[in-house]
PDB file of C-alpha atoms in Angstrom:
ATOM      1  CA  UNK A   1      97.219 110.038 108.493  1.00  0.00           C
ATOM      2  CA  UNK A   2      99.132 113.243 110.038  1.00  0.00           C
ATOM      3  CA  UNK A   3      95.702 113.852 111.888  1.00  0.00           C
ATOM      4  CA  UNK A   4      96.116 110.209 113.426  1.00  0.00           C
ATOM      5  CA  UNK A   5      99.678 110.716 113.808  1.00  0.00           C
ATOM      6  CA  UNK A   6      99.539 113.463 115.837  1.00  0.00           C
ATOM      7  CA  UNK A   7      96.755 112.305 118.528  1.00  0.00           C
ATOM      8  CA  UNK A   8      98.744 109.386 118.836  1.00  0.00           C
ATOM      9  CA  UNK A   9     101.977 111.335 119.335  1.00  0.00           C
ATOM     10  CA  UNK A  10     101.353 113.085 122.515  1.00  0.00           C
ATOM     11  CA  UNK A  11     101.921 109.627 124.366  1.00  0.00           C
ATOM     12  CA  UNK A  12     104.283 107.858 121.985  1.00  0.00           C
ATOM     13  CA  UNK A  13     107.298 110.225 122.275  1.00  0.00           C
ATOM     14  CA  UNK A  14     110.738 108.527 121.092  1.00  0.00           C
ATOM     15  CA  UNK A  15     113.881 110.147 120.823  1.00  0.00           C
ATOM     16  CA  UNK A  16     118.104 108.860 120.211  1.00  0.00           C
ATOM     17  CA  UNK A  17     119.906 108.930 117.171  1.00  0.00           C
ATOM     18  CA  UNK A  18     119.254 106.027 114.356  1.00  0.00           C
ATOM     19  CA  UNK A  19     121.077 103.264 113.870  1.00  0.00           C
ATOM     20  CA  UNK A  20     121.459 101.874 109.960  1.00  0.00           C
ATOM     21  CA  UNK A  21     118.936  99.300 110.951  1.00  0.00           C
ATOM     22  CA  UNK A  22     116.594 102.413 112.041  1.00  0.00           C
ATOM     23  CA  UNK A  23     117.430 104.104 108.859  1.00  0.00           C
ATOM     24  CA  UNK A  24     116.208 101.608 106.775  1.00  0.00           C
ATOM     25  CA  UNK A  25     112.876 101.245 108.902  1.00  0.00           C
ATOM     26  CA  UNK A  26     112.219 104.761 108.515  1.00  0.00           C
ATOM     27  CA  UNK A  27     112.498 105.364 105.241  1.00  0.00           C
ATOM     28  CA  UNK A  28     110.280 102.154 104.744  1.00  0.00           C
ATOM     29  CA  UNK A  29     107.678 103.645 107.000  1.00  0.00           C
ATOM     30  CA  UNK A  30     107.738 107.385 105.144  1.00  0.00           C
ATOM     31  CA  UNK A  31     107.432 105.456 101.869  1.00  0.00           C
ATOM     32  CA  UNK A  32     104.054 104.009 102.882  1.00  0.00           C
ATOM     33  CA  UNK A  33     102.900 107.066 104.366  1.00  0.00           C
ATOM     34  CA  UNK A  34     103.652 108.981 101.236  1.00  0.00           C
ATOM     35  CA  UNK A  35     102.334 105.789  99.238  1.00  0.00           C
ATOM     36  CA  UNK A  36      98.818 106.388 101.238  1.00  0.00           C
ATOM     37  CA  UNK A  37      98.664 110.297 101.586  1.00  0.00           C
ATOM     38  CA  UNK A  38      99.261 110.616  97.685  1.00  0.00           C
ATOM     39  CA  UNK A  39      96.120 108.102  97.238  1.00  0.00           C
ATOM     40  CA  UNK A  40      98.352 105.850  95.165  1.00  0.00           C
ATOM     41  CA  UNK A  41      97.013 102.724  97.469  1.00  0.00           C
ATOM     42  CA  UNK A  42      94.556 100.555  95.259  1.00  0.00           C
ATOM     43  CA  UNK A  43      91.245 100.739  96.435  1.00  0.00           C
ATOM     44  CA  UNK A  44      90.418  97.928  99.219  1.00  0.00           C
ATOM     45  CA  UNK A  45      93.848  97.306 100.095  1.00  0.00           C
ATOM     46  CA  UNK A  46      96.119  96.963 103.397  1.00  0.00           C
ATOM     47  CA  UNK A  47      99.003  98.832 104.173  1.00  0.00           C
ATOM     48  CA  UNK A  48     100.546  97.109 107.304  1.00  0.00           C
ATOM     49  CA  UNK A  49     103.609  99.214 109.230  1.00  0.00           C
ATOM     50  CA  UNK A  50     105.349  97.346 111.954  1.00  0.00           C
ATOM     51  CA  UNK A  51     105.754  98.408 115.282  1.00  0.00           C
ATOM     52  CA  UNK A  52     109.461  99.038 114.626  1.00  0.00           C
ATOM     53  CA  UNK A  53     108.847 101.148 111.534  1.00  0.00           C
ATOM     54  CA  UNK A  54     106.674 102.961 113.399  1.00  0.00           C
ATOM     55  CA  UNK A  55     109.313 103.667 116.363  1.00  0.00           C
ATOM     56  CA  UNK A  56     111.778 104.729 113.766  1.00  0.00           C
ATOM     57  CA  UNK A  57     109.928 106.917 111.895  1.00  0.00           C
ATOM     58  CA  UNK A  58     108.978 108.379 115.558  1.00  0.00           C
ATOM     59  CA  UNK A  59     112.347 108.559 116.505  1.00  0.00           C
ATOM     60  CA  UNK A  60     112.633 111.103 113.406  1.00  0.00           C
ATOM     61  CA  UNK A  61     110.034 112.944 113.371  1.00  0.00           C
ATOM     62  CA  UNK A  62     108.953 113.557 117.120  1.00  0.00           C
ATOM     63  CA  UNK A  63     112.410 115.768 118.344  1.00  0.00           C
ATOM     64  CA  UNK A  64     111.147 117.868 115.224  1.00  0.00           C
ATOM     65  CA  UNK A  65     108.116 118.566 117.375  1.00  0.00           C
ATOM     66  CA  UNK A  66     109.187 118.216 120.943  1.00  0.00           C
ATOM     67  CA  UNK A  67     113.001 119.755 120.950  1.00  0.00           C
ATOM     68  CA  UNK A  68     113.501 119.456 124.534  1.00  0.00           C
ATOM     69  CA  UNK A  69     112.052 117.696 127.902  1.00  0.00           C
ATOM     70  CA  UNK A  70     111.731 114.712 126.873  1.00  0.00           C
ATOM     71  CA  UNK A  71     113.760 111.223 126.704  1.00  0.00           C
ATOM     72  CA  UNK A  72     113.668 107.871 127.034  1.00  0.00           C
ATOM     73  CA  UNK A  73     110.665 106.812 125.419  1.00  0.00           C
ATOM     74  CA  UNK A  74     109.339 103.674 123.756  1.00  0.00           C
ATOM     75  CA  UNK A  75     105.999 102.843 122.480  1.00  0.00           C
ATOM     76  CA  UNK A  76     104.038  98.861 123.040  1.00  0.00           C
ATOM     77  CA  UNK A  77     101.125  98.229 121.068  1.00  0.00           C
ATOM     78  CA  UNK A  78      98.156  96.375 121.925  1.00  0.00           C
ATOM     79  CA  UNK A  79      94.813  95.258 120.588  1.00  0.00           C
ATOM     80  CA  UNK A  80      92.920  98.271 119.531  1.00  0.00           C
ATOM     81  CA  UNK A  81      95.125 100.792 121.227  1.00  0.00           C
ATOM     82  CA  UNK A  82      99.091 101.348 122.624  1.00  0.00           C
ATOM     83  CA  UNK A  83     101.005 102.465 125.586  1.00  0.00           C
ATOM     84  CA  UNK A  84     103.758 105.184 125.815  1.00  0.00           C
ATOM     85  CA  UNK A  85     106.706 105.247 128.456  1.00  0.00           C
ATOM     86  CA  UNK A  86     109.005 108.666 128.761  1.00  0.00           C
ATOM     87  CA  UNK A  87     110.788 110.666 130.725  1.00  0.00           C
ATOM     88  CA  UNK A  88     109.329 114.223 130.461  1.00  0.00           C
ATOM     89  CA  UNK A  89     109.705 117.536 131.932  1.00  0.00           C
ATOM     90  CA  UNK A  90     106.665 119.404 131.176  1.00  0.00           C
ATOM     91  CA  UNK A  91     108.362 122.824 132.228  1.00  0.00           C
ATOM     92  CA  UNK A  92     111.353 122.247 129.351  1.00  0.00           C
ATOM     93  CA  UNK A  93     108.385 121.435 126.591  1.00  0.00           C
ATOM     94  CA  UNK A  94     106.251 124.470 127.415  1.00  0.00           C
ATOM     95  CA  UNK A  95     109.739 126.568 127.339  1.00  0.00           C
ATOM     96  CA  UNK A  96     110.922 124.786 124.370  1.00  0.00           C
ATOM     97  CA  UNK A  97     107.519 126.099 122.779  1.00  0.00           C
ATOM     98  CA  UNK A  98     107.840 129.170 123.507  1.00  0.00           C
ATOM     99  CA  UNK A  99     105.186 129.298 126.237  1.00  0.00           C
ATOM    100  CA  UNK A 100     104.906 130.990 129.560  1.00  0.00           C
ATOM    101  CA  UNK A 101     103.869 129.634 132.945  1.00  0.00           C
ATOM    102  CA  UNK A 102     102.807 131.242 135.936  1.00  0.00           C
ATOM    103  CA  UNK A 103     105.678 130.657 138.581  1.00  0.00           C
ATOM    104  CA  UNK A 104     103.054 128.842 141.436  1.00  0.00           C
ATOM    105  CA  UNK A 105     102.453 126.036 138.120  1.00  0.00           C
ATOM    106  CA  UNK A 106     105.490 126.020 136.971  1.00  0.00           C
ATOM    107  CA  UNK A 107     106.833 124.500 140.649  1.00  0.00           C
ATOM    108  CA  UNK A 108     104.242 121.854 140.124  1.00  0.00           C
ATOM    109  CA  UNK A 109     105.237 120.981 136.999  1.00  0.00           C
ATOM    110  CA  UNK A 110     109.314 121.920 136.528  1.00  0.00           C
ATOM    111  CA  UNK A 111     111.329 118.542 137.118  1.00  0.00           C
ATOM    112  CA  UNK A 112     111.484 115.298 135.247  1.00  0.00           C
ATOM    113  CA  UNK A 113     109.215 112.433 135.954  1.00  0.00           C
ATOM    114  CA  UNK A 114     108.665 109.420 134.575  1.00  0.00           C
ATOM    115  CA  UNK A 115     104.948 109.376 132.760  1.00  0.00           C
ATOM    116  CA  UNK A 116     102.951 106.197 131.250  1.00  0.00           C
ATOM    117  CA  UNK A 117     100.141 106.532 128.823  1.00  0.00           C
ATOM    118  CA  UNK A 118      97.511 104.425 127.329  1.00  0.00           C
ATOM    119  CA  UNK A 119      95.453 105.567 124.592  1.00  0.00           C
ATOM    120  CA  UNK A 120      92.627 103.301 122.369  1.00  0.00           C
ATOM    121  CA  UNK A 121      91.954 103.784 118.747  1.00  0.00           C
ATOM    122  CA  UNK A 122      87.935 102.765 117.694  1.00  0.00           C
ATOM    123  CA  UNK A 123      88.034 103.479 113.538  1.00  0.00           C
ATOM    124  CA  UNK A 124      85.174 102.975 111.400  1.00  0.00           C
ATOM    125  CA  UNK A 125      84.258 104.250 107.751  1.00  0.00           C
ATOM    126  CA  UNK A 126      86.779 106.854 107.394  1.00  0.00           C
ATOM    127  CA  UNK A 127      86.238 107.866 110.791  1.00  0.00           C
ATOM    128  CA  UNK A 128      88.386 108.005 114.243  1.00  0.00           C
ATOM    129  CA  UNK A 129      88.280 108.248 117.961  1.00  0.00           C
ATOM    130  CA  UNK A 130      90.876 108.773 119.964  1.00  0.00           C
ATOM    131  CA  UNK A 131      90.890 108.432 123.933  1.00  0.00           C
ATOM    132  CA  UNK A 132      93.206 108.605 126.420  1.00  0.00           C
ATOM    133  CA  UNK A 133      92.165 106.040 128.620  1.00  0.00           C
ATOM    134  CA  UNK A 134      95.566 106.799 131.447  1.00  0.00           C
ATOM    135  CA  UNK A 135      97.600 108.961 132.584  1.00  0.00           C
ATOM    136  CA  UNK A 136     100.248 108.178 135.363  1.00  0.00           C
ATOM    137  CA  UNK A 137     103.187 111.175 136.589  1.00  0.00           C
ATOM    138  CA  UNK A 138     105.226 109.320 138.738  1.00  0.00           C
ATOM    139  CA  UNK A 139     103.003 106.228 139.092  1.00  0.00           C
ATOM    140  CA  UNK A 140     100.201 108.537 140.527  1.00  0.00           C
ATOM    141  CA  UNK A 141      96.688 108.442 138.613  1.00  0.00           C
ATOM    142  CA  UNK A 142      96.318 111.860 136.844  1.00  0.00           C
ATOM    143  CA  UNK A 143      93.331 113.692 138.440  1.00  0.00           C
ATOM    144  CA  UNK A 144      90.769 114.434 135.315  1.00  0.00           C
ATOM    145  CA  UNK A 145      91.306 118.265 135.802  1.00  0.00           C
ATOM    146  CA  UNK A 146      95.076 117.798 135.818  1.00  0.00           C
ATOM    147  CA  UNK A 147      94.900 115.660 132.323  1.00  0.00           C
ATOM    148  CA  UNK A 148      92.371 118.038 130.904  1.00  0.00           C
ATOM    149  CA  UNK A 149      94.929 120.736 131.508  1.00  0.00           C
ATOM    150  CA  UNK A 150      97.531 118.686 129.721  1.00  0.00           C
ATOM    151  CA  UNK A 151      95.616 118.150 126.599  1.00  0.00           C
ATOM    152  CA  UNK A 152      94.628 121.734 125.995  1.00  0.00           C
ATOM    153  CA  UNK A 153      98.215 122.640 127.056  1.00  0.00           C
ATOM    154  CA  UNK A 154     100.833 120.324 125.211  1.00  0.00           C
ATOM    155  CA  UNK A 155      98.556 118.541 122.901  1.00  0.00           C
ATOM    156  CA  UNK A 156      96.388 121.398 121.468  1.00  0.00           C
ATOM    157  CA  UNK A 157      99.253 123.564 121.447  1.00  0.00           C
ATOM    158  CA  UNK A 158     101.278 121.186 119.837  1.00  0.00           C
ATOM    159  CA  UNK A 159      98.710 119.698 117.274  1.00  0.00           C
ATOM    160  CA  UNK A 160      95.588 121.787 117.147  1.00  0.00           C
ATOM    161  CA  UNK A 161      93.912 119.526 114.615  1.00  0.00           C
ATOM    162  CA  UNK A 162      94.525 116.477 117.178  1.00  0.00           C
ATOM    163  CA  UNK A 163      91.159 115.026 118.189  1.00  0.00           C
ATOM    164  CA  UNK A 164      90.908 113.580 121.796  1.00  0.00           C
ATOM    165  CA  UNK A 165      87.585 111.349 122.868  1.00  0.00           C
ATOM    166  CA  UNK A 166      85.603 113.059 119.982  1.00  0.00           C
ATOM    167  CA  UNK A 167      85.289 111.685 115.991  1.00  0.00           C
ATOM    168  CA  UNK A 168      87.569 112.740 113.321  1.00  0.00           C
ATOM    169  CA  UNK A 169      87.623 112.413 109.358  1.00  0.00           C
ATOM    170  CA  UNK A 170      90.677 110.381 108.839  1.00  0.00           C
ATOM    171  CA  UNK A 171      91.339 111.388 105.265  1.00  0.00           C
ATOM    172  CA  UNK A 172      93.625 109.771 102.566  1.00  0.00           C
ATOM    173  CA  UNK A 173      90.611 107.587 102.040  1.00  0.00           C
ATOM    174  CA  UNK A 174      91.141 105.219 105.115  1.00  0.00           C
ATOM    175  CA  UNK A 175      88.343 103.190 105.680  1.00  0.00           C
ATOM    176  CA  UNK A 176      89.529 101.518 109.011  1.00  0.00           C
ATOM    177  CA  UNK A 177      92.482 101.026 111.129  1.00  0.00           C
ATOM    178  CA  UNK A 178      93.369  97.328 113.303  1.00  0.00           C
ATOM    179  CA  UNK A 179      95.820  98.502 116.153  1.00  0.00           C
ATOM    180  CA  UNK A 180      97.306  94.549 116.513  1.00  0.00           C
ATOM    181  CA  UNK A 181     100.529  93.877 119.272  1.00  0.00           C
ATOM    182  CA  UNK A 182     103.312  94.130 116.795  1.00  0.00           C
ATOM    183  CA  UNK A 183     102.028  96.181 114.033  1.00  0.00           C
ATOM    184  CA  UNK A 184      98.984  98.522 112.479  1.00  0.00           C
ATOM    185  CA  UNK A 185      96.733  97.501 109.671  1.00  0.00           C
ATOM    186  CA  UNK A 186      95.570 100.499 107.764  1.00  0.00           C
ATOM    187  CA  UNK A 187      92.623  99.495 105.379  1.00  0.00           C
ATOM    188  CA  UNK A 188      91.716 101.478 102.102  1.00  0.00           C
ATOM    189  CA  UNK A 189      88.343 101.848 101.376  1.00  0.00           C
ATOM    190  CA  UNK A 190      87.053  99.937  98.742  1.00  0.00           C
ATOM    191  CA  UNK A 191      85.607 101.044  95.197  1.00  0.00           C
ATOM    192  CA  UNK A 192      82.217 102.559  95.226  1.00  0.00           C
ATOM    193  CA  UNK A 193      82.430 103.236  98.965  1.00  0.00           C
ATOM    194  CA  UNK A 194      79.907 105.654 100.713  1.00  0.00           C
ATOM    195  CA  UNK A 195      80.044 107.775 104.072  1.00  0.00           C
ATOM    196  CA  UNK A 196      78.586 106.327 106.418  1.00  0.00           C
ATOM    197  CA  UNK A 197      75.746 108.561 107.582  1.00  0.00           C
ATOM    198  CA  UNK A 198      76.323 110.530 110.857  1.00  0.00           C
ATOM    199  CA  UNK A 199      74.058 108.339 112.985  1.00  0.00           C
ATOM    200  CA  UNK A 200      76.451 105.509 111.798  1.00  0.00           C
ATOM    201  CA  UNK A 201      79.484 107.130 112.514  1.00  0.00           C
ATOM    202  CA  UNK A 202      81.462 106.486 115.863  1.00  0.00           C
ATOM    203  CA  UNK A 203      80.077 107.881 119.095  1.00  0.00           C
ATOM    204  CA  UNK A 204      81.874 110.334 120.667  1.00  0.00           C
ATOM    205  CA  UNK A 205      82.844 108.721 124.198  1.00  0.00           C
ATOM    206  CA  UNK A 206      81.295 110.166 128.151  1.00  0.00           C
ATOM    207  CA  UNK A 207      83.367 112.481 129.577  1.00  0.00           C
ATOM    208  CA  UNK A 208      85.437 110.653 132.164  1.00  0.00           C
ATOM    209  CA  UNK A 209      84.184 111.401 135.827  1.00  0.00           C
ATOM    210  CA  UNK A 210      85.953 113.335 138.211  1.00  0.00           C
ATOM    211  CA  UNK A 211      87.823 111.716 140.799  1.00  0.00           C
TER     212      UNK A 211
END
């Protein structure tokens, strides 16, 4: 689920201080992640968390991760996938890891802009892919070689188990995910389930083409 959690994260950044109401949310979110990391979900159930649990627990978590250069976010789901809105400053994140940048990127990058994302989620037995479908700084498309350079940059360096347009093992004995407006389903596989063999797991998607 962490695995998951952090592909996901990289456009679904939410920061501000919790209300009671948030509180409450967030705790009930951690409970069912513990409930499903510790394997203490029957076999064949559902575990469904709600798109406000999940912005609460994100809301938590995420400034643990990304202290600085970013604000304003919220995250919309949507059939089989989600969208992220933020206000980041790329410059403040890399410096807030720790990381150098030449000075000639660094003017390209230093300043904060509003950014939209839109990722899709295909799961199937046990299995994940992840792909970020768009990428806008500004409202301008992100040229492929600019979001490739973001990935390996902020994502890898943040997460470097993260996954991004290739299969991944979800763990925690997930069988399947359903990524719904309002909420996500997360299915337990069932007793007596198998792996699926390799041919049967999910493709890894084309590379997208340059523009």
């Amino acid at each position: 689920m962490r695995r998951l959690a952090a592909s996901i994260a990289v456009s679904v950044v939410l920061l501000g201080s919790a209300s009671a109401a948030d509180d409450a949310l967030y705790l009930r979110a951690v409970k069912k992640i513990e409930y499903i990391e510790e394997r203490k979900a029957p076999p064949g159930s559902v575990i469904v968390f709600t798109q406000n649990e999940i912005n609460a627990w994100a809301k938590v978590r995420i400034p643990e991760i990304v202290p600085d250069g970013v604000r304003g976010q919220h995250l919309q789901l949507k059939n089989g996938g989600a969208e992220g809105f933020a206000l980041m400053d790329f410059l403040k994140m890399r410096h807030a890891k720790g990381e150098a940048t030449n000075w000639v990127f660094a003017k390209l990058i230093e300043g904060e802009r509003p950014v939209e994302a839109e990722i899709t989620l295909q799961t199937k037995g046990g299995y994940a892919t992840v792909e970020l479908k768009r990428l806008t700084i500004s409202g301008i498309p992100t040229p492929t070689v600019v979001l490739d350079f973001l990935i390996k940059t902020f994502l890898l360096s943040m997460y470097p188990t993260a996954h991004i347009g290739e299969p991944f093992e979800m763990g925690h004995n997930l069988d399947h995910l359903e990524l719904k407006p309002g909420g996500v389903r997360v299915f337990i596989k069932k007793q007596g389930w198998e792996p699926l063999p390799p041919e049967e797991r999910l493709p890894t998607p084309p590379a997208p083409k340059a523009p």
